[in-house]
């Protein structure tokens, strides 16, 4: 048997596996596998979603997740989550959901691995800080001057799509990873399209509100902003992200000794798990209790999602007269109403006990100031940006890049939204360590 026949058989085996999936899952054909740019030739060893997964894993943005904060910085200790370990845990939970529901596991895996590629250094405070700057709410340090108004804002799911569509440089023919539509849409839709911020109202009081985000060079064609992911694989990743955050932020809070067990057992979800699994809270040492609670919390949340999803699928099939829609417009994969209320309560408890702790609050304030200082330093002195960053701005416009031109064009650059977004891209891609190094290099004497 020659090599070509082996390849054909391999492809047929891959597609045969997909035929065994549930009726409501995504397959490797049609709209789901369309890419932004047409590619020559086919990979006969892998499905399109497997190719996407591999492209993400081998990307530079994926490697950098290892050194980006989840809640605690990497200097806190070896056993605390990073953005990479969080990503892997989301992937594992999402694949478990996909396997039990008969979904496309390769698509689910690719979405999960790519969902946080656009996250900033220092966790969500980095996201909020960049959004405040790019939405015109942050003045120059030590002044009331705001050099520009709204230029789109920032949110990590927009940035994740921006990374895979534009920022990763792998191919000579085009920028980005050129992923399939289903993976791109799932990455973008793993969270909502608006960012939660705190703003002063007309009475001077601070209110929480949601603001729109806009990226001028992002292709959001066929991605309805106010709808969940059209694929159940994308929805599986979205709920897996929530499960991972609740349980693993809680575990890290336990490890950091920010969690009071006596308070925690009063949380409805934790109390439900303790009773359902007959956990001896007083008879276990802290490490054993932590491990048992986290394991059983994950089990409870995953089981609840599977049970509620099956109920939702039955209902949607009846609505569509015995068939499933090709594209889902409503949330199908989610918690039951009771568990949803309980997990939201647990999230508030984690925020109060861990995210609002003295240690995390101080680190957040440091990170906010550091990112602001980096941004305004680059904005005022573009010459301080590395050559490879400046080339991204100059070469597409002029076909060449010369450092001597920058001094004469500073005002032009400062009024160019594309250049402002470029600074944001540079900072958001930094690891925690690189951001510290860059700050020291720019602002501390005797640092190069």
Coordinates of C-alpha atoms in Angstrom, one line a residue, residues 101 300-316 331-340:
X101 CA -22.1 15.2 25.7
X300 CA -20.6 18.7 41.7
X301 CA -20.4 21.6 39.2
X302 CA -19.6 19.4 36.2
X303 CA -22.4 16.9 37.1
X304 CA -24.9 19.7 37.5
X305 CA -23.9 21.2 34.1
X306 CA -24.3 17.8 32.4
X307 CA -27.7 17.2 33.9
X308 CA -29.0 20.7 33.2
X309 CA -27.6 20.6 29.6
X310 CA -29.4 17.3 28.9
X311 CA -32.7 19.0 30.1
X312 CA -32.0 22.0 27.9
X313 CA -31.2 19.8 24.8
X314 CA -34.4 17.9 25.2
X315 CA -36.4 21.2 25.4
X316 CA -34.6 22.7 22.3
X331 CA -27.2 29.2 26.3
X332 CA -27.6 25.5 26.4
X333 CA -24.6 24.4 28.4
X334 CA -24.8 26.0 31.8
X335 CA -25.6 25.4 35.5
X336 CA -29.1 24.7 36.9
X337 CA -30.8 27.7 38.4
X338 CA -30.1 26.6 42.0
X339 CA -26.4 25.8 41.4
X340 CA -25.9 29.0 39.3

